[in-house]
Amino acid sequence: MNGFIEDLKRTFKQGNIVVRLIYINVAVYVLGLLAEVVLGLFNIQVAHLWSYLYLPADLLQLLRRPWTLITYMFLHAGVWHLLGNMLWLYWFGRLFLYFFSSKHLRGLYVVGGLMGAVFYIASYNLFPVFAGDLYSATLVGASASVLAIAVATAVREPDYRINLMLIGPVRLKYFALFIVLFDILYVGGSNAGGHLAHLGGALAGWWFVRGINRGYDITRWVNACIDAIGAIFRKRERKPRKPKMKVHVNNAAGNDRKSDYDYNARKKAQSDEVDHILEKLKKSGYSSLTDEEKRKLFDASNR
């Protein structure tokens, strides 16, 4: 068991951002199932506990549970829901990384989820058709985040061709357009909240590429927050170790003097060598230095 866990940890650390996000989503789902099993043995119903992690449509409930803006995008309603989103994340995430960085994908995952949440909450509070479900409606899933990544890739490389089963090669721009139109047409269906969130994620993907083309990055603030949180945890892991006590036995004063002499001689030789390199640099320029001389000069500047 320990070996299996160590393999998972190693794969997570060595994997790219797509693999890590998939691991996180799957781990959250599996831990949720285990919690249901364990708590069920004690006749504890966990359905109401999940409500503290799902994104509510009602603004008053959201004010009491603001963290759900983040937690909802890592939760799924079932194994097929999880599988579908993770396959999309794998396919389009890998393609996304051909054109953008890992940090861009990490940030867009969050921004897409947040934009999906904004669309979902705004629609349920503005349109009368949703009034009857306002206080009970909740949202879960990474769909908005994944769609943001897919649309961003399509906007960046609209003529890139992908092969679809039973259809063949299709340009990304047509595929993305079909997805967006599908969500618009089915907003009035049984999964209205999900389709609304998809539209928010799609807008985030388009906005991201538009911003990159104009010189600004809408994911920068998200990545700055994530890096700051990560730095805090890394700092806690790197607790200063107490220096180990070493006992030195002074066998003879002559040995100490010899060691001091050797040390000073080495320092003098190194100093003379650096002075010689600096003199050569002054007379003939940096290009005249050999690779070894450049390395020694660099090492000396960092001491």
mmCIF file of C-alpha atoms in Angstrom:
data_model
loop_
_atom_site.group_PDB
_atom_site.id
_atom_site.type_symbol
_atom_site.label_atom_id
_atom_site.label_comp_id
_atom_site.label_asym_id
_atom_site.label_seq_id
_atom_site.Cartn_x
_atom_site.Cartn_y
_atom_site.Cartn_z
ATOM 1 C CA MET A 1 0.000 0.000 0.000
ATOM 2 C CA ASN A 2 2.818 2.382 0.892
ATOM 3 C CA GLY A 3 4.481 1.617 -2.432
ATOM 4 C CA PHE A 4 1.274 2.427 -4.304
ATOM 5 C CA ILE A 5 0.907 5.748 -2.498
ATOM 6 C CA GLU A 6 4.553 6.594 -3.163
ATOM 7 C CA ASP A 7 4.045 5.833 -6.868
ATOM 8 C CA LEU A 8 1.064 8.178 -6.939
ATOM 9 C CA LYS A 9 3.060 10.921 -5.229
ATOM 10 C CA ARG A 10 5.944 10.495 -7.658
ATOM 11 C CA THR A 11 3.644 10.535 -10.698
ATOM 12 C CA PHE A 12 1.901 13.640 -9.378
ATOM 13 C CA LYS A 13 5.186 15.488 -8.827
ATOM 14 C CA GLN A 14 6.625 14.464 -12.190
ATOM 15 C CA GLY A 15 3.425 15.082 -14.164
ATOM 16 C CA ASN A 16 2.509 18.318 -15.924
ATOM 17 C CA ILE A 17 -0.291 20.608 -14.797
ATOM 18 C CA VAL A 18 -2.908 18.605 -16.720
ATOM 19 C CA VAL A 19 -1.969 15.400 -14.899
ATOM 20 C CA ARG A 20 -1.954 17.190 -11.567
ATOM 21 C CA LEU A 21 -5.413 18.689 -12.059
ATOM 22 C CA ILE A 22 -6.768 15.290 -13.056
ATOM 23 C CA TYR A 23 -5.197 13.736 -9.966
ATOM 24 C CA ILE A 24 -6.740 16.396 -7.729
ATOM 25 C CA ASN A 25 -10.221 15.956 -9.201
ATOM 26 C CA VAL A 26 -10.074 12.168 -8.990
ATOM 27 C CA ALA A 27 -8.657 12.259 -5.449
ATOM 28 C CA VAL A 28 -11.446 14.570 -4.278
ATOM 29 C CA TYR A 29 -14.060 12.273 -5.786
ATOM 30 C CA VAL A 30 -12.560 9.111 -4.273
ATOM 31 C CA LEU A 31 -12.144 10.698 -0.850
ATOM 32 C CA GLY A 32 -15.771 11.798 -1.020
ATOM 33 C CA LEU A 33 -16.907 8.245 -1.694
ATOM 34 C CA LEU A 34 -14.795 6.916 1.167
ATOM 35 C CA ALA A 35 -16.244 9.541 3.503
ATOM 36 C CA GLU A 36 -19.768 8.493 2.558
ATOM 37 C CA VAL A 37 -18.969 4.844 3.263
ATOM 38 C CA VAL A 38 -17.280 5.479 6.613
ATOM 39 C CA LEU A 39 -19.886 7.947 7.876
ATOM 40 C CA GLY A 40 -22.669 5.705 6.597
ATOM 41 C CA LEU A 41 -21.492 2.967 8.946
ATOM 42 C CA PHE A 42 -22.355 5.304 11.812
ATOM 43 C CA ASN A 43 -25.725 6.244 10.289
ATOM 44 C CA ILE A 44 -24.457 9.734 9.543
ATOM 45 C CA GLN A 45 -26.021 11.215 6.439
ATOM 46 C CA VAL A 46 -23.503 13.191 4.401
ATOM 47 C CA ALA A 47 -25.869 14.721 1.861
ATOM 48 C CA HIS A 48 -26.240 17.902 3.892
ATOM 49 C CA LEU A 49 -22.469 18.076 4.398
ATOM 50 C CA TRP A 50 -21.885 18.315 0.659
ATOM 51 C CA SER A 51 -24.047 21.426 0.532
ATOM 52 C CA TYR A 52 -21.211 23.273 2.241
ATOM 53 C CA LEU A 53 -18.992 22.605 -0.786
ATOM 54 C CA TYR A 54 -21.484 22.940 -3.663
ATOM 55 C CA LEU A 55 -21.972 26.369 -5.255
ATOM 56 C CA PRO A 56 -25.410 27.759 -4.316
ATOM 57 C CA ALA A 57 -27.408 29.928 -6.713
ATOM 58 C CA ASP A 58 -28.854 31.969 -3.843
ATOM 59 C CA LEU A 59 -26.704 34.993 -2.975
ATOM 60 C CA LEU A 60 -27.413 34.829 0.757
ATOM 61 C CA GLN A 61 -26.240 31.238 0.919
ATOM 62 C CA LEU A 62 -23.166 32.190 -1.125
ATOM 63 C CA LEU A 63 -22.276 34.921 1.375
ATOM 64 C CA ARG A 64 -22.265 32.291 4.116
ATOM 65 C CA ARG A 65 -20.189 29.871 2.000
ATOM 66 C CA PRO A 66 -17.873 31.951 -0.232
ATOM 67 C CA TRP A 67 -15.340 29.118 -0.503
ATOM 68 C CA THR A 68 -17.782 27.224 -2.730
ATOM 69 C CA LEU A 69 -16.693 29.506 -5.592
ATOM 70 C CA ILE A 70 -13.536 27.373 -5.643
ATOM 71 C CA THR A 71 -14.569 24.015 -4.189
ATOM 72 C CA TYR A 72 -17.406 23.428 -6.653
ATOM 73 C CA MET A 73 -15.028 23.214 -9.630
ATOM 74 C CA PHE A 74 -13.276 20.169 -8.117
ATOM 75 C CA LEU A 75 -16.438 18.205 -7.246
ATOM 76 C CA HIS A 76 -18.569 15.957 -9.472
ATOM 77 C CA ALA A 77 -22.040 14.496 -9.301
ATOM 78 C CA GLY A 78 -21.038 11.000 -10.408
ATOM 79 C CA VAL A 79 -18.349 8.876 -11.993
ATOM 80 C CA TRP A 80 -19.508 9.575 -15.557
ATOM 81 C CA HIS A 81 -19.599 13.276 -14.866
ATOM 82 C CA LEU A 82 -16.032 13.042 -13.581
ATOM 83 C CA LEU A 83 -14.851 10.842 -16.446
ATOM 84 C CA GLY A 84 -16.275 13.134 -19.125
ATOM 85 C CA ASN A 85 -14.702 16.266 -17.678
ATOM 86 C CA MET A 86 -11.325 14.604 -17.105
ATOM 87 C CA LEU A 87 -11.190 13.278 -20.677
ATOM 88 C CA TRP A 88 -11.895 16.751 -22.003
ATOM 89 C CA LEU A 89 -9.293 18.206 -19.677
ATOM 90 C CA TYR A 90 -6.734 15.646 -20.852
ATOM 91 C CA TRP A 91 -7.368 16.163 -24.575
ATOM 92 C CA PHE A 92 -7.628 19.923 -24.657
ATOM 93 C CA GLY A 93 -5.197 20.502 -21.798
ATOM 94 C CA ARG A 94 -2.388 18.790 -23.687
ATOM 95 C CA LEU A 95 -3.237 20.775 -26.804
ATOM 96 C CA PHE A 96 -3.411 24.010 -24.803
ATOM 97 C CA LEU A 97 0.154 23.469 -23.560
ATOM 98 C CA TYR A 98 1.459 23.571 -27.137
ATOM 99 C CA PHE A 99 0.526 27.247 -27.307
ATOM 100 C CA PHE A 100 0.553 28.468 -23.699
ATOM 101 C CA SER A 101 2.356 27.761 -20.434
ATOM 102 C CA SER A 102 1.474 25.523 -17.508
ATOM 103 C CA LYS A 103 0.773 28.561 -15.353
ATOM 104 C CA HIS A 104 -1.643 29.869 -17.970
ATOM 105 C CA LEU A 105 -3.556 26.590 -17.847
ATOM 106 C CA ARG A 106 -3.574 26.510 -14.067
ATOM 107 C CA GLY A 107 -4.830 30.070 -13.872
ATOM 108 C CA LEU A 108 -7.403 29.658 -16.633
ATOM 109 C CA TYR A 109 -8.835 26.580 -14.925
ATOM 110 C CA VAL A 110 -9.677 28.769 -11.927
ATOM 111 C CA VAL A 111 -10.748 31.844 -13.924
ATOM 112 C CA GLY A 112 -12.972 29.687 -16.144
ATOM 113 C CA GLY A 113 -14.591 28.154 -13.077
ATOM 114 C CA LEU A 114 -15.147 31.566 -11.512
ATOM 115 C CA MET A 115 -16.633 32.973 -14.713
ATOM 116 C CA GLY A 116 -18.919 29.968 -14.929
ATOM 117 C CA ALA A 117 -20.014 30.613 -11.345
ATOM 118 C CA VAL A 118 -20.753 34.257 -12.160
ATOM 119 C CA PHE A 119 -22.923 33.294 -15.140
ATOM 120 C CA TYR A 120 -24.732 30.661 -13.116
ATOM 121 C CA ILE A 121 -25.486 32.867 -10.103
ATOM 122 C CA ALA A 122 -26.377 35.933 -12.168
ATOM 123 C CA SER A 123 -28.800 33.977 -14.375
ATOM 124 C CA TYR A 124 -30.611 32.343 -11.463
ATOM 125 C CA ASN A 125 -31.037 35.685 -9.744
ATOM 126 C CA LEU A 126 -32.020 37.728 -12.823
ATOM 127 C CA PHE A 127 -34.278 35.503 -14.914
ATOM 128 C CA PRO A 128 -37.762 34.773 -13.508
ATOM 129 C CA VAL A 129 -37.807 31.311 -15.071
ATOM 130 C CA PHE A 130 -35.352 30.145 -12.384
ATOM 131 C CA ALA A 131 -37.122 31.783 -9.430
ATOM 132 C CA GLY A 132 -38.728 28.548 -8.242
ATOM 133 C CA ASP A 133 -35.363 26.765 -8.021
ATOM 134 C CA LEU A 134 -33.268 29.645 -6.692
ATOM 135 C CA TYR A 135 -33.012 28.489 -3.065
ATOM 136 C CA SER A 136 -32.366 24.825 -3.808
ATOM 137 C CA ALA A 137 -30.169 24.996 -6.926
ATOM 138 C CA THR A 138 -26.485 24.131 -6.591
ATOM 139 C CA LEU A 139 -23.671 23.652 -9.079
ATOM 140 C CA VAL A 140 -20.751 21.201 -9.187
ATOM 141 C CA GLY A 141 -18.258 20.145 -11.805
ATOM 142 C CA ALA A 142 -15.166 21.236 -13.711
ATOM 143 C CA SER A 143 -17.081 21.778 -16.954
ATOM 144 C CA ALA A 144 -16.730 25.573 -16.998
ATOM 145 C CA SER A 145 -13.005 25.330 -16.288
ATOM 146 C CA VAL A 146 -12.464 22.693 -18.968
ATOM 147 C CA LEU A 147 -14.514 24.572 -21.543
ATOM 148 C CA ALA A 148 -12.461 27.713 -20.897
ATOM 149 C CA ILE A 149 -9.329 25.731 -21.788
ATOM 150 C CA ALA A 150 -10.965 24.214 -24.887
ATOM 151 C CA VAL A 151 -12.262 27.545 -26.213
ATOM 152 C CA ALA A 152 -8.959 29.309 -25.520
ATOM 153 C CA THR A 153 -7.180 26.672 -27.595
ATOM 154 C CA ALA A 154 -9.700 27.070 -30.415
ATOM 155 C CA VAL A 155 -9.378 30.863 -30.402
ATOM 156 C CA ARG A 156 -5.568 30.608 -30.420
ATOM 157 C CA GLU A 157 -5.414 28.069 -33.266
ATOM 158 C CA PRO A 158 -8.843 28.132 -34.986
ATOM 159 C CA ASP A 159 -7.750 26.103 -38.015
ATOM 160 C CA TYR A 160 -6.056 23.335 -36.045
ATOM 161 C CA ARG A 161 -7.666 20.008 -36.977
ATOM 162 C CA ILE A 162 -8.746 17.358 -34.504
ATOM 163 C CA ASN A 163 -10.057 13.904 -35.357
ATOM 164 C CA LEU A 164 -13.503 13.106 -33.993
ATOM 165 C CA MET A 165 -14.800 9.561 -33.828
ATOM 166 C CA LEU A 166 -17.285 8.782 -36.647
ATOM 167 C CA ILE A 167 -16.815 12.300 -38.060
ATOM 168 C CA GLY A 168 -13.150 12.665 -38.955
ATOM 169 C CA PRO A 169 -10.974 15.805 -38.978
ATOM 170 C CA VAL A 170 -12.690 18.975 -37.780
ATOM 171 C CA ARG A 171 -11.235 22.444 -37.323
ATOM 172 C CA LEU A 172 -11.179 23.633 -33.736
ATOM 173 C CA LYS A 173 -13.155 26.790 -34.476
ATOM 174 C CA TYR A 174 -16.126 24.780 -35.734
ATOM 175 C CA PHE A 175 -15.942 22.375 -32.827
ATOM 176 C CA ALA A 176 -15.890 25.210 -30.286
ATOM 177 C CA LEU A 177 -18.729 27.010 -32.080
ATOM 178 C CA PHE A 178 -20.846 23.855 -31.983
ATOM 179 C CA ILE A 179 -20.273 23.446 -28.230
ATOM 180 C CA VAL A 180 -21.242 27.053 -27.483
ATOM 181 C CA LEU A 181 -24.365 26.885 -29.668
ATOM 182 C CA PHE A 182 -25.333 23.587 -28.036
ATOM 183 C CA ASP A 183 -25.125 25.173 -24.573
ATOM 184 C CA ILE A 184 -27.166 28.183 -25.692
ATOM 185 C CA LEU A 185 -29.903 26.013 -27.196
ATOM 186 C CA TYR A 186 -30.184 23.812 -24.091
ATOM 187 C CA VAL A 187 -30.159 26.545 -21.432
ATOM 188 C CA GLY A 188 -33.846 25.878 -20.923
ATOM 189 C CA GLY A 189 -33.319 22.148 -20.385
ATOM 190 C CA SER A 190 -33.008 20.068 -17.250
ATOM 191 C CA ASN A 191 -29.341 21.010 -16.764
ATOM 192 C CA ALA A 192 -29.782 24.748 -17.241
ATOM 193 C CA GLY A 193 -27.239 25.632 -14.578
ATOM 194 C CA GLY A 194 -24.556 23.509 -16.171
ATOM 195 C CA HIS A 195 -25.078 25.049 -19.614
ATOM 196 C CA LEU A 196 -25.000 28.560 -18.162
ATOM 197 C CA ALA A 197 -21.714 27.779 -16.411
ATOM 198 C CA HIS A 198 -20.334 26.419 -19.700
ATOM 199 C CA LEU A 199 -21.080 29.735 -21.397
ATOM 200 C CA GLY A 200 -19.234 31.582 -18.650
ATOM 201 C CA GLY A 201 -16.235 29.285 -19.057
ATOM 202 C CA ALA A 202 -16.286 29.759 -22.842
ATOM 203 C CA LEU A 203 -16.259 33.532 -22.373
ATOM 204 C CA ALA A 204 -13.293 33.233 -20.023
ATOM 205 C CA GLY A 205 -11.358 31.244 -22.642
ATOM 206 C CA TRP A 206 -12.067 33.835 -25.336
ATOM 207 C CA TRP A 207 -11.209 36.705 -22.965
ATOM 208 C CA PHE A 208 -7.936 35.046 -21.978
ATOM 209 C CA VAL A 209 -6.625 34.773 -25.555
ATOM 210 C CA ARG A 210 -7.854 38.260 -26.422
ATOM 211 C CA GLY A 211 -5.972 39.602 -23.412
ATOM 212 C CA ILE A 212 -2.773 37.704 -24.252
ATOM 213 C CA ASN A 213 -2.869 39.116 -27.781
ATOM 214 C CA ARG A 214 -3.188 42.628 -26.339
ATOM 215 C CA GLY A 215 -0.431 42.217 -23.795
ATOM 216 C CA TYR A 216 -2.235 41.426 -20.551
ATOM 217 C CA ASP A 217 -2.926 38.166 -18.769
ATOM 218 C CA ILE A 218 -6.226 37.700 -16.921
ATOM 219 C CA THR A 219 -4.778 34.689 -15.074
ATOM 220 C CA ARG A 220 -1.896 36.629 -13.541
ATOM 221 C CA TRP A 221 -3.657 37.469 -10.287
ATOM 222 C CA VAL A 222 -4.809 33.869 -9.815
ATOM 223 C CA ASN A 223 -1.309 32.522 -10.334
ATOM 224 C CA ALA A 224 0.110 35.133 -7.963
ATOM 225 C CA CYS A 225 -2.319 33.983 -5.254
ATOM 226 C CA ILE A 226 -1.544 30.301 -5.856
ATOM 227 C CA ASP A 227 2.211 30.940 -5.777
ATOM 228 C CA ALA A 228 1.883 32.937 -2.546
ATOM 229 C CA ILE A 229 -0.081 30.130 -0.872
ATOM 230 C CA GLY A 230 2.406 27.558 -2.148
ATOM 231 C CA ALA A 231 5.302 29.597 -0.766
ATOM 232 C CA ILE A 232 3.704 29.595 2.691
ATOM 233 C CA PHE A 233 3.399 25.799 2.717
ATOM 234 C CA ARG A 234 6.934 25.328 1.383
ATOM 235 C CA LYS A 235 8.240 27.619 4.099
ATOM 236 C CA ARG A 236 6.530 25.516 6.755
ATOM 237 C CA GLU A 237 8.022 22.338 5.316
ATOM 238 C CA ARG A 238 11.504 23.798 5.416
ATOM 239 C CA LYS A 239 11.818 24.138 9.150
ATOM 240 C CA PRO A 240 15.347 25.096 10.153
ATOM 241 C CA ARG A 241 17.319 22.155 11.436
ATOM 242 C CA LYS A 242 19.409 22.455 14.544
ATOM 243 C CA PRO A 243 23.077 22.276 13.642
ATOM 244 C CA LYS A 244 24.724 19.086 14.724
ATOM 245 C CA MET A 245 27.457 19.485 17.287
ATOM 246 C CA LYS A 246 30.855 18.478 16.057
ATOM 247 C CA VAL A 247 33.766 17.700 18.295
ATOM 248 C CA HIS A 248 37.173 18.641 16.978
ATOM 249 C CA VAL A 249 40.212 17.093 18.585
ATOM 250 C CA ASN A 250 43.283 19.317 18.478
ATOM 251 C CA ASN A 251 46.078 16.796 18.149
ATOM 252 C CA ALA A 252 48.831 19.295 17.537
ATOM 253 C CA ALA A 253 49.169 23.020 17.097
ATOM 254 C CA GLY A 254 51.380 22.386 14.080
ATOM 255 C CA ASN A 255 48.501 20.756 12.198
ATOM 256 C CA ASP A 256 46.334 23.843 12.758
ATOM 257 C CA ARG A 257 49.059 26.133 11.475
ATOM 258 C CA LYS A 258 49.572 23.912 8.439
ATOM 259 C CA SER A 259 45.846 23.902 7.666
ATOM 260 C CA ASP A 260 45.706 27.694 7.991
ATOM 261 C CA TYR A 261 48.723 28.030 5.703
ATOM 262 C CA ASP A 262 47.207 25.764 3.047
ATOM 263 C CA TYR A 263 43.886 27.589 3.200
ATOM 264 C CA ASN A 264 45.496 31.013 2.845
ATOM 265 C CA ALA A 265 47.639 29.775 -0.015
ATOM 266 C CA ARG A 266 44.601 28.518 -1.909
ATOM 267 C CA LYS A 267 42.724 31.773 -1.340
ATOM 268 C CA LYS A 268 45.770 33.756 -2.560
ATOM 269 C CA ALA A 269 46.056 31.630 -5.702
ATOM 270 C CA GLN A 270 42.353 32.020 -6.455
ATOM 271 C CA SER A 271 42.543 35.776 -5.925
ATOM 272 C CA ASP A 272 45.556 36.083 -8.223
ATOM 273 C CA GLU A 273 43.786 34.050 -10.885
ATOM 274 C CA VAL A 274 40.674 36.233 -10.723
ATOM 275 C CA ASP A 275 42.830 39.373 -10.897
ATOM 276 C CA HIS A 276 44.497 37.992 -14.024
ATOM 277 C CA ILE A 277 41.102 37.270 -15.637
ATOM 278 C CA LEU A 278 39.836 40.755 -14.768
ATOM 279 C CA GLU A 279 42.947 42.317 -16.294
ATOM 280 C CA LYS A 280 42.396 40.309 -19.472
ATOM 281 C CA LEU A 281 38.729 41.325 -19.487
ATOM 282 C CA LYS A 282 39.699 44.996 -19.171
ATOM 283 C CA LYS A 283 42.188 44.835 -22.039
ATOM 284 C CA SER A 284 40.493 42.536 -24.558
ATOM 285 C CA GLY A 285 36.797 42.339 -23.596
ATOM 286 C CA TYR A 286 34.534 39.532 -22.437
ATOM 287 C CA SER A 287 34.682 37.674 -25.762
ATOM 288 C CA SER A 288 38.397 37.069 -25.301
ATOM 289 C CA LEU A 289 37.843 34.924 -22.194
ATOM 290 C CA THR A 290 37.824 31.153 -22.450
ATOM 291 C CA ASP A 291 34.862 29.150 -21.187
ATOM 292 C CA GLU A 292 36.866 28.118 -18.134
ATOM 293 C CA GLU A 293 37.809 31.723 -17.377
ATOM 294 C CA LYS A 294 34.179 32.819 -17.727
ATOM 295 C CA ARG A 295 33.125 30.067 -15.318
ATOM 296 C CA LYS A 296 35.748 31.036 -12.743
ATOM 297 C CA LEU A 297 34.773 34.703 -12.998
ATOM 298 C CA PHE A 298 31.131 33.795 -12.514
ATOM 299 C CA ASP A 299 31.926 31.594 -9.502
ATOM 300 C CA ALA A 300 34.010 34.365 -7.965
ATOM 301 C CA SER A 301 31.208 36.900 -8.374
ATOM 302 C CA ASN A 302 28.810 34.593 -6.484
ATOM 303 C CA ARG A 303 31.064 33.940 -3.516
#
